[in-house]
Amino acid sequence: FSDGTPESKVTLSMAKILKDKLLAAGYDVLMIRESDDVQLDNIARTVIANNTSDCHIALHWDSTTNNKGAFYMSVPSNQSYRNMEPVKSHWEQHNALGASLVAGLKSAGVKIFSNGAMEMDLTQTSFSTIPSVDIELGDKASDHSSATLDTLADGLLAGINQYFGY
């Protein structure tokens, strides 16, 4: 972040706040990482999520520095990519989860970048067999105070509730 705080530190704080809100709402939560010393690549994280979860949400902040707002990494609209398995069977779920998260964030008053989606070929969605999304909650210039993280968690919870029909 602009103040020198590492993204990994803010992401972990964000994940813990969201975890508490999800547990309070009755969800089961598996954290892929609960400390700074976890060394798993994206394939390992995806395999763990595929084998244990109903969805996979990776929290991030973009590397830009203009406070552009939140968005999710959508599955590219390239037909040859969308025709490969497991992408073919799951890309609509990935994008629906991302759209629900963005809608929830928007309802919480969070700034949204463009239409809320940016196409990106990611390991996470290329190999996921469950709804999976990388959500960028802002960028290096974004506020990452406790109050802001709480607002982001409220928005994400609203989006998760929308996706699962609660």
Coordinates of N, CA, C and O in Angstrom, one line a residue:
F1 N 0.8 -1.2 0.0 CA 0.0 0.0 0.0 C 0.9 1.2 0.0 O 2.1 1.2 0.3
S2 N 0.3 2.4 -0.3 CA 1.0 3.6 -0.4 C 1.8 3.9 0.9 O 2.8 4.6 0.9
D3 N 1.3 3.5 2.1 CA 1.9 3.7 3.3 C 3.0 2.7 3.7 O 3.5 2.7 4.8
G4 N 3.2 1.8 2.8 CA 4.2 0.7 3.0 C 3.7 -0.6 3.6 O 4.5 -1.5 3.8
T5 N 2.5 -0.6 4.0 CA 1.9 -1.8 4.5 C 1.8 -2.9 3.5 O 1.3 -2.6 2.4
P6 N 2.3 -4.1 3.7 CA 2.2 -5.2 2.7 C 0.8 -5.6 2.5 O 0.0 -5.7 3.4
E7 N 0.5 -5.9 1.2 CA -0.9 -6.4 0.9 C -1.2 -7.7 1.7 O -2.3 -7.8 2.1
S8 N -0.2 -8.5 1.8 CA -0.5 -9.8 2.5 C -1.0 -9.6 4.0 O -1.8 -10.3 4.4
K9 N -0.5 -8.5 4.6 CA -0.9 -8.2 6.0 C -2.4 -7.7 6.0 O -3.2 -8.2 6.8
V10 N -2.7 -6.9 5.1 CA -4.1 -6.3 5.0 C -5.1 -7.4 4.5 O -6.2 -7.6 5.1
T11 N -4.6 -8.3 3.6 CA -5.5 -9.4 3.1 C -5.8 -10.3 4.3 O -6.9 -10.8 4.4
L12 N -4.8 -10.7 5.1 CA -5.0 -11.6 6.2 C -6.0 -10.9 7.2 O -6.9 -11.6 7.7
S13 N -5.8 -9.7 7.5 CA -6.7 -9.0 8.4 C -8.1 -9.0 7.8 O -9.1 -9.3 8.6
M14 N -8.3 -8.7 6.5 CA -9.6 -8.7 5.9 C -10.2 -10.1 6.0 O -11.4 -10.2 6.3
A15 N -9.4 -11.1 5.7 CA -9.9 -12.5 5.7 C -10.4 -12.9 7.1 O -11.5 -13.5 7.3
K16 N -9.7 -12.5 8.2 CA -10.2 -12.8 9.5 C -11.5 -12.1 9.9 O -12.3 -12.7 10.6
I17 N -11.6 -10.8 9.5 CA -12.8 -10.1 9.7 C -14.0 -10.8 9.0 O -15.1 -11.0 9.6
L18 N -13.8 -11.1 7.7 CA -14.8 -11.8 6.9 C -15.2 -13.1 7.5 O -16.3 -13.5 7.6
K19 N -14.2 -13.9 8.0 CA -14.4 -15.2 8.6 C -15.3 -15.0 9.8 O -16.3 -15.8 9.9
D20 N -15.1 -14.1 10.6 CA -15.9 -13.9 11.8 C -17.4 -13.6 11.4 O -18.3 -14.1 12.0
K21 N -17.5 -12.7 10.4 CA -18.9 -12.4 10.0 C -19.6 -13.6 9.3 O -20.8 -13.8 9.5
L22 N -18.8 -14.4 8.6 CA -19.4 -15.6 8.0 C -19.8 -16.6 9.0 O -20.9 -17.2 9.0
L23 N -19.0 -16.8 10.0 CA -19.3 -17.7 11.1 C -20.5 -17.3 11.9 O -21.4 -18.1 12.2
A24 N -20.6 -16.0 12.1 CA -21.8 -15.4 12.9 C -23.0 -15.6 12.0 O -24.1 -15.7 12.6
A25 N -22.9 -15.6 10.7 CA -24.1 -15.8 9.8 C -24.4 -17.2 9.6 O -25.4 -17.5 8.9
G26 N -23.7 -18.1 10.2 CA -24.0 -19.6 10.1 C -23.2 -20.3 9.0 O -23.5 -21.5 8.8
Y27 N -22.3 -19.7 8.4 CA -21.5 -20.4 7.3 C -20.3 -21.2 8.0 O -19.9 -20.8 9.1
D28 N -19.9 -22.2 7.4 CA -18.7 -22.9 7.7 C -17.6 -22.2 6.9 O -17.8 -21.9 5.7
V29 N -16.4 -22.0 7.5 CA -15.3 -21.3 6.8 C -14.0 -22.1 6.9 O -13.6 -22.6 8.0
L30 N -13.4 -22.3 5.8 CA -12.0 -22.9 5.7 C -11.1 -21.8 5.2 O -11.3 -21.2 4.1
M31 N -10.2 -21.4 6.1 CA -9.2 -20.4 5.7 C -8.0 -21.1 5.1 O -7.4 -22.0 5.7
I32 N -7.6 -20.8 3.9 CA -6.4 -21.4 3.2 C -5.2 -20.9 4.0 O -4.2 -21.6 4.1
R33 N -5.3 -19.7 4.5 CA -4.1 -19.1 5.2 C -4.6 -18.4 6.4 O -5.5 -17.5 6.3
E34 N -4.1 -18.7 7.6 CA -4.4 -17.9 8.8 C -3.2 -17.3 9.5 O -3.3 -16.8 10.6
S35 N -2.1 -17.4 8.8 CA -0.8 -16.7 9.4 C 0.0 -16.3 8.2 O -0.3 -16.6 7.0
D36 N 1.2 -15.7 8.5 CA 2.0 -15.2 7.5 C 3.0 -16.3 6.9 O 3.6 -16.0 5.9
D37 N 3.0 -17.4 7.5 CA 4.0 -18.4 7.1 C 3.5 -19.5 6.2 O 4.1 -20.6 6.2
V38 N 2.4 -19.3 5.5 CA 1.8 -20.4 4.7 C 2.4 -20.2 3.3 O 2.4 -19.2 2.7
Q39 N 3.0 -21.3 2.8 CA 3.6 -21.3 1.4 C 2.9 -22.3 0.5 O 3.3 -23.4 0.3
L40 N 1.8 -21.8 0.0 CA 1.0 -22.6 -1.0 C 0.9 -21.9 -2.3 O 0.5 -20.7 -2.3
D41 N 1.1 -22.5 -3.4 CA 0.9 -21.8 -4.7 C -0.6 -21.9 -5.0 O -1.4 -22.5 -4.3
N42 N -0.9 -21.2 -6.1 CA -2.3 -21.1 -6.5 C -2.9 -22.4 -6.8 O -4.1 -22.7 -6.6
I43 N -2.2 -23.4 -7.4 CA -2.7 -24.7 -7.7 C -3.1 -25.4 -6.4 O -4.2 -26.0 -6.3
A44 N -2.2 -25.4 -5.4 CA -2.4 -26.1 -4.2 C -3.7 -25.4 -3.5 O -4.5 -26.2 -3.0
R45 N -3.8 -24.1 -3.5 CA -4.9 -23.5 -2.9 C -6.2 -23.9 -3.6 O -7.2 -24.2 -2.9
T46 N -6.2 -24.0 -4.9 CA -7.3 -24.4 -5.7 C -7.7 -25.8 -5.4 O -8.9 -26.1 -5.2
V47 N -6.8 -26.7 -5.3 CA -7.0 -28.1 -5.0 C -7.7 -28.2 -3.6 O -8.7 -29.0 -3.5
I48 N -7.2 -27.6 -2.6 CA -7.7 -27.6 -1.3 C -9.2 -27.1 -1.3 O -10.1 -27.8 -0.8
A49 N -9.4 -26.0 -2.0 CA -10.8 -25.5 -2.1 C -11.7 -26.4 -2.8 O -12.8 -26.7 -2.4
N50 N -11.3 -27.0 -3.9 CA -12.1 -27.9 -4.7 C -12.5 -29.1 -3.9 O -13.6 -29.6 -4.0
N51 N -11.6 -29.6 -3.0 CA -11.9 -30.8 -2.2 C -12.6 -30.5 -0.9 O -13.0 -31.5 -0.3
T52 N -12.8 -29.3 -0.5 CA -13.4 -29.0 0.8 C -14.5 -28.0 0.9 O -15.1 -27.8 2.0
S53 N -14.7 -27.3 -0.2 CA -15.5 -26.1 -0.1 C -16.7 -26.0 -1.1 O -16.6 -26.7 -2.1
D54 N -17.6 -25.1 -0.8 CA -18.7 -24.9 -1.7 C -18.4 -23.7 -2.6 O -19.0 -23.5 -3.7
C55 N -17.4 -22.9 -2.2 CA -16.9 -21.8 -3.1 C -15.5 -21.4 -2.6 O -15.1 -21.7 -1.5
H56 N -14.8 -20.7 -3.4 CA -13.5 -20.2 -3.1 C -13.4 -18.7 -3.5 O -13.6 -18.3 -4.6
I57 N -13.1 -17.9 -2.5 CA -12.9 -16.5 -2.7 C -11.5 -16.1 -2.2 O -11.2 -16.2 -1.1
A58 N -10.8 -15.6 -3.2 CA -9.4 -15.1 -2.9 C -9.5 -13.5 -2.8 O -10.0 -12.9 -3.8
L59 N -9.1 -13.0 -1.7 CA -9.1 -11.6 -1.5 C -7.8 -10.9 -1.9 O -6.7 -11.5 -1.5
H60 N -7.9 -9.8 -2.6 CA -6.7 -9.1 -3.0 C -6.9 -7.6 -3.1 O -8.1 -7.2 -3.1
W61 N -5.9 -6.9 -3.3 CA -5.9 -5.5 -3.7 C -5.0 -5.3 -4.9 O -3.9 -5.9 -4.9
D62 N -5.5 -4.6 -5.9 CA -4.8 -4.5 -7.2 C -3.5 -3.7 -7.0 O -3.3 -2.9 -6.0
S63 N -2.6 -3.8 -7.9 CA -1.3 -3.1 -7.8 C -1.3 -1.7 -8.3 O -0.3 -1.0 -8.2
T64 N -2.4 -1.2 -8.9 CA -2.5 0.2 -9.3 C -2.5 1.1 -8.1 O -2.6 0.7 -7.0
T65 N -2.4 2.4 -8.4 CA -2.3 3.4 -7.3 C -3.2 4.6 -7.4 O -2.9 5.7 -7.1
N66 N -4.4 4.3 -8.0 CA -5.3 5.4 -8.2 C -6.7 5.2 -7.5 O -7.6 5.9 -7.8
N67 N -6.7 4.3 -6.5 CA -7.9 4.1 -5.7 C -9.1 3.9 -6.6 O -10.2 4.5 -6.5
K68 N -9.0 2.9 -7.6 CA -10.0 2.7 -8.6 C -11.2 2.0 -8.2 O -12.2 2.0 -8.9
G69 N -11.2 1.3 -7.1 CA -12.4 0.6 -6.6 C -12.2 -0.9 -6.7 O -11.3 -1.4 -7.2
A70 N -13.3 -1.6 -6.3 CA -13.3 -3.0 -6.2 C -13.8 -3.6 -7.5 O -14.6 -3.0 -8.3
F71 N -13.3 -4.8 -7.8 CA -13.8 -5.6 -9.0 C -13.4 -7.0 -8.8 O -12.6 -7.3 -8.0
Y72 N -13.9 -7.9 -9.7 CA -13.5 -9.3 -9.6 C -12.9 -9.6 -11.0 O -13.1 -9.0 -12.0
M73 N -12.0 -10.7 -10.9 CA -11.4 -11.2 -12.1 C -12.4 -12.2 -12.8 O -12.6 -13.3 -12.3
S74 N -13.0 -11.8 -13.9 CA -13.9 -12.6 -14.6 C -13.2 -13.6 -15.5 O -12.1 -13.3 -16.0
V75 N -13.9 -14.6 -15.9 CA -13.4 -15.6 -16.8 C -13.3 -14.9 -18.2 O -14.3 -14.4 -18.6
P76 N -12.2 -15.0 -18.9 CA -12.1 -14.4 -20.2 C -13.2 -14.9 -21.2 O -13.6 -16.1 -21.1
S77 N -13.7 -14.0 -22.1 CA -14.7 -14.4 -23.0 C -14.2 -15.1 -24.3 O -14.9 -15.2 -25.3
N78 N -13.0 -15.6 -24.2 CA -12.4 -16.4 -25.3 C -13.0 -17.8 -25.3 O -12.9 -18.5 -24.4
Q79 N -13.6 -18.1 -26.5 CA -14.4 -19.4 -26.6 C -13.5 -20.6 -26.4 O -14.0 -21.6 -25.8
S80 N -12.3 -20.6 -27.0 CA -11.5 -21.8 -26.8 C -11.1 -22.0 -25.3 O -11.1 -23.2 -24.9
Y81 N -10.9 -21.0 -24.6 CA -10.7 -21.1 -23.2 C -11.9 -21.6 -22.4 O -11.8 -22.5 -21.6
R82 N -13.1 -21.0 -22.7 CA -14.3 -21.4 -22.1 C -14.8 -22.8 -22.5 O -15.6 -23.3 -21.8
N83 N -14.2 -23.4 -23.5 CA -14.6 -24.7 -23.9 C -13.7 -25.8 -23.3 O -14.0 -27.0 -23.5
M84 N -12.7 -25.4 -22.6 CA -11.8 -26.4 -21.9 C -12.4 -26.7 -20.5 O -12.9 -25.8 -19.8
E85 N -12.3 -28.0 -20.1 CA -12.7 -28.4 -18.8 C -11.6 -28.2 -17.8 O -10.4 -28.3 -18.2
P86 N -11.8 -27.8 -16.6 CA -13.1 -27.6 -16.0 C -13.8 -26.3 -16.2 O -14.9 -26.0 -15.7
V87 N -13.1 -25.4 -16.9 CA -13.7 -24.0 -17.2 C -15.0 -24.1 -17.8 O -16.0 -23.5 -17.3
K88 N -15.2 -25.0 -18.8 CA -16.5 -25.1 -19.5 C -17.6 -25.4 -18.5 O -18.7 -24.8 -18.7
S89 N -17.4 -26.2 -17.6 CA -18.5 -26.6 -16.7 C -18.7 -25.6 -15.5 O -19.7 -25.7 -14.8
H90 N -17.8 -24.6 -15.3 CA -17.9 -23.8 -14.1 C -17.8 -22.3 -14.3 O -18.0 -21.5 -13.4
W91 N -17.4 -21.8 -15.5 CA -17.1 -20.4 -15.7 C -18.3 -19.5 -15.4 O -18.2 -18.4 -14.8
E92 N -19.5 -20.0 -15.7 CA -20.7 -19.2 -15.4 C -20.9 -19.0 -13.8 O -21.3 -18.0 -13.4
Q93 N -20.6 -20.1 -13.1 CA -20.6 -20.0 -11.6 C -19.6 -19.0 -11.1 O -19.9 -18.3 -10.2
H94 N -18.4 -19.1 -11.7 CA -17.3 -18.2 -11.2 C -17.8 -16.7 -11.4 O -17.7 -15.9 -10.5
N95 N -18.3 -16.4 -12.6 CA -18.7 -15.0 -12.9 C -19.9 -14.6 -12.1 O -20.0 -13.5 -11.7
A96 N -20.8 -15.6 -11.8 CA -22.0 -15.2 -11.0 C -21.6 -14.9 -9.6 O -22.1 -14.0 -9.0
L97 N -20.7 -15.7 -9.0 CA -20.2 -15.4 -7.7 C -19.5 -14.0 -7.7 O -19.8 -13.2 -6.8
G98 N -18.7 -13.7 -8.6 CA -18.0 -12.4 -8.7 C -19.0 -11.3 -8.8 O -18.9 -10.3 -8.1
A99 N -20.0 -11.5 -9.6 CA -21.0 -10.4 -9.8 C -21.8 -10.2 -8.5 O -22.1 -9.1 -8.1
S100 N -22.1 -11.3 -7.8 CA -22.8 -11.2 -6.5 C -21.9 -10.5 -5.5 O -22.4 -9.6 -4.7
L101 N -20.6 -10.8 -5.4 CA -19.8 -10.1 -4.5 C -19.7 -8.6 -4.8 O -19.8 -7.8 -3.9
V102 N -19.6 -8.3 -6.0 CA -19.5 -6.8 -6.4 C -20.9 -6.1 -6.1 O -20.9 -5.0 -5.5
A103 N -22.0 -6.8 -6.3 CA -23.3 -6.2 -5.9 C -23.4 -6.0 -4.4 O -23.9 -5.0 -4.0
G104 N -22.9 -7.0 -3.7 CA -22.9 -6.8 -2.2 C -22.0 -5.7 -1.8 O -22.4 -4.9 -0.9
L105 N -20.8 -5.5 -2.4 CA -19.9 -4.4 -2.0 C -20.5 -3.1 -2.4 O -20.5 -2.1 -1.6
K106 N -21.2 -3.1 -3.5 CA -21.8 -1.8 -4.0 C -22.9 -1.4 -3.0 O -23.1 -0.3 -2.7
S107 N -23.7 -2.4 -2.5 CA -24.8 -2.1 -1.6 C -24.3 -1.6 -0.3 O -25.0 -1.0 0.5
A108 N -23.0 -1.9 0.1 CA -22.4 -1.4 1.3 C -21.7 -0.1 1.1 O -21.1 0.4 2.0
G109 N -21.8 0.5 -0.1 CA -21.3 1.8 -0.4 C -19.8 1.8 -0.9 O -19.2 2.8 -0.9
V110 N -19.3 0.6 -1.2 CA -17.9 0.5 -1.7 C -17.8 1.0 -3.2 O -18.7 0.6 -4.0
K111 N -16.8 1.7 -3.4 CA -16.5 2.2 -4.8 C -16.2 0.9 -5.7 O -15.4 0.1 -5.3
I112 N -16.9 0.9 -6.9 CA -16.7 -0.2 -7.8 C -16.0 0.3 -9.1 O -16.3 1.4 -9.6
F113 N -15.0 -0.4 -9.5 CA -14.2 -0.1 -10.7 C -15.0 -0.5 -12.0 O -15.5 -1.7 -12.1
S114 N -15.2 0.4 -12.9 CA -15.9 0.2 -14.2 C -17.2 -0.6 -14.0 O -18.0 -0.2 -13.2
N115 N -17.3 -1.7 -14.7 CA -18.5 -2.5 -14.5 C -18.4 -3.6 -13.4 O -19.2 -4.5 -13.3
G116 N -17.3 -3.6 -12.7 CA -17.1 -4.5 -11.6 C -16.4 -5.8 -11.9 O -16.2 -6.6 -11.1
A117 N -16.0 -5.9 -13.2 CA -15.3 -7.1 -13.7 C -14.2 -6.8 -14.6 O -14.3 -5.8 -15.4
M118 N -13.1 -7.6 -14.5 CA -12.0 -7.5 -15.5 C -11.6 -8.9 -15.9 O -11.3 -9.7 -15.0
E119 N -11.6 -9.2 -17.2 CA -11.3 -10.5 -17.7 C -9.8 -10.8 -17.4 O -8.9 -10.0 -17.6
M120 N -9.6 -12.0 -16.9 CA -8.2 -12.5 -16.6 C -8.2 -14.0 -16.5 O -9.0 -14.6 -15.9
D121 N -7.2 -14.6 -17.2 CA -7.0 -16.0 -17.1 C -6.2 -16.3 -15.9 O -5.0 -16.0 -15.8
L122 N -6.8 -16.9 -14.9 CA -6.2 -17.2 -13.6 C -6.1 -18.7 -13.4 O -7.0 -19.4 -13.7
T123 N -5.1 -19.2 -12.7 CA -5.0 -20.6 -12.3 C -6.2 -20.9 -11.5 O -6.8 -22.0 -11.7
Q124 N -6.6 -20.1 -10.6 CA -7.7 -20.3 -9.7 C -8.9 -20.7 -10.4 O -9.6 -21.8 -10.1
T125 N -9.3 -20.0 -11.4 CA -10.6 -20.3 -12.1 C -10.3 -21.3 -13.2 O -11.3 -22.0 -13.6
S126 N -9.1 -21.4 -13.7 CA -8.9 -22.4 -14.8 C -9.0 -23.8 -14.2 O -9.3 -24.8 -15.0
F127 N -8.7 -24.1 -13.0 CA -8.7 -25.4 -12.4 C -9.8 -25.6 -11.3 O -9.9 -26.7 -10.8
S128 N -10.6 -24.6 -11.1 CA -11.7 -24.8 -10.1 C -12.9 -25.6 -10.5 O -13.3 -25.4 -11.7
T129 N -13.3 -26.4 -9.7 CA -14.5 -27.2 -9.9 C -15.7 -26.8 -9.0 O -16.7 -27.5 -8.9
I130 N -15.5 -25.7 -8.3 CA -16.5 -25.0 -7.5 C -16.5 -23.6 -7.9 O -15.6 -23.1 -8.5
P131 N -17.6 -22.8 -7.6 CA -17.6 -21.4 -7.9 C -16.3 -20.7 -7.2 O -16.1 -20.9 -6.0
S132 N -15.6 -20.0 -8.0 CA -14.3 -19.5 -7.5 C -14.0 -18.1 -8.1 O -14.3 -17.9 -9.3
V133 N -13.5 -17.2 -7.3 CA -13.3 -15.8 -7.7 C -12.1 -15.2 -7.0 O -11.9 -15.4 -5.8
D134 N -11.4 -14.4 -7.7 CA -10.4 -13.5 -7.2 C -11.1 -12.1 -7.2 O -11.5 -11.6 -8.2
I135 N -11.3 -11.5 -6.0 CA -11.9 -10.2 -5.8 C -10.8 -9.2 -5.4 O -10.1 -9.5 -4.4
E136 N -10.7 -8.2 -6.1 CA -9.8 -7.1 -5.8 C -10.6 -6.0 -5.1 O -11.5 -5.5 -5.6
L137 N -10.2 -5.8 -3.8 CA -11.0 -4.9 -3.0 C -10.6 -3.4 -3.0 O -11.1 -2.6 -2.3
G138 N -9.8 -3.1 -4.0 CA -9.3 -1.8 -4.2 C -7.9 -1.9 -4.7 O -7.5 -2.9 -5.4
D139 N -7.0 -0.9 -4.4 CA -5.6 -1.0 -4.8 C -4.7 -0.3 -3.8 O -5.1 -0.1 -2.7
K140 N -3.5 -0.1 -4.2 CA -2.4 0.4 -3.3 C -2.8 1.7 -2.6 O -2.3 2.0 -1.6
A141 N -3.7 2.5 -3.3 CA -4.1 3.8 -2.7 C -5.3 3.7 -1.9 O -5.7 4.7 -1.3
S142 N -5.9 2.6 -1.8 CA -7.2 2.4 -1.0 C -7.0 2.5 0.5 O -5.9 2.1 1.0
D143 N -8.0 3.0 1.1 CA -8.0 3.0 2.6 C -8.1 1.6 3.1 O -8.8 0.8 2.5
H144 N -7.3 1.2 4.1 CA -7.3 -0.1 4.6 C -7.4 -0.1 6.1 O -6.9 -1.0 6.8
S145 N -8.1 0.9 6.6 CA -8.4 1.1 8.1 C -9.3 0.0 8.5 O -10.0 -0.7 7.7
S146 N -9.4 -0.2 9.8 CA -10.3 -1.3 10.4 C -11.7 -1.0 10.0 O -12.5 -1.9 9.6
A147 N -12.2 0.3 10.0 CA -13.5 0.6 9.6 C -13.8 0.2 8.2 O -14.9 -0.3 7.8
T148 N -12.9 0.5 7.3 CA -13.0 0.2 5.9 C -13.1 -1.3 5.7 O -13.9 -1.8 4.9
L149 N -12.2 -2.1 6.3 CA -12.2 -3.5 6.2 C -13.5 -4.1 6.7 O -14.1 -5.0 6.1
D150 N -14.1 -3.5 7.8 CA -15.4 -3.9 8.3 C -16.5 -3.7 7.2 O -17.3 -4.6 7.0
T151 N -16.4 -2.6 6.6 CA -17.4 -2.2 5.5 C -17.3 -3.2 4.4 O -18.3 -3.7 3.8
L152 N -16.0 -3.5 4.0 CA -15.8 -4.5 2.9 C -16.3 -5.8 3.3 O -17.0 -6.5 2.4
A153 N -16.1 -6.3 4.5 CA -16.6 -7.6 5.0 C -18.1 -7.6 4.9 O -18.7 -8.6 4.5
D154 N -18.8 -6.5 5.3 CA -20.2 -6.5 5.3 C -20.7 -6.6 3.8 O -21.7 -7.3 3.6
G155 N -20.0 -6.0 2.9 CA -20.4 -6.1 1.5 C -20.2 -7.4 0.9 O -21.0 -8.0 0.2
L156 N -19.0 -8.0 1.3 CA -18.8 -9.4 0.8 C -19.8 -10.4 1.4 O -20.3 -11.3 0.7
L157 N -20.1 -10.2 2.7 CA -21.2 -11.1 3.3 C -22.5 -10.9 2.5 O -23.2 -11.9 2.2
A158 N -22.9 -9.7 2.2 CA -24.1 -9.5 1.5 C -24.0 -10.2 0.1 O -25.0 -10.8 -0.3
G159 N -22.9 -10.1 -0.6 CA -22.7 -10.8 -1.8 C -22.8 -12.3 -1.7 O -23.4 -13.0 -2.6
I160 N -22.2 -12.8 -0.7 CA -22.2 -14.3 -0.5 C -23.7 -14.7 -0.2 O -24.1 -15.7 -0.8
N161 N -24.3 -14.0 0.6 CA -25.7 -14.3 0.9 C -26.6 -14.2 -0.4 O -27.4 -15.1 -0.6
Q162 N -26.3 -13.2 -1.2 CA -27.1 -13.1 -2.5 C -26.8 -14.3 -3.4 O -27.7 -14.9 -3.9
Y163 N -25.5 -14.7 -3.5 CA -25.1 -15.8 -4.3 C -25.8 -17.1 -3.9 O -26.3 -17.9 -4.7
F164 N -25.8 -17.4 -2.6 CA -26.4 -18.6 -2.0 C -27.9 -18.5 -1.8 O -28.5 -19.5 -1.3
G165 N -28.5 -17.4 -2.0 CA -29.9 -17.2 -1.9 C -30.4 -17.0 -0.5 O -31.5 -17.4 -0.2
Y166 N -29.6 -16.4 0.4 CA -30.0 -16.2 1.8 C -30.4 -14.7 2.0 O -29.9 -13.8 1.4

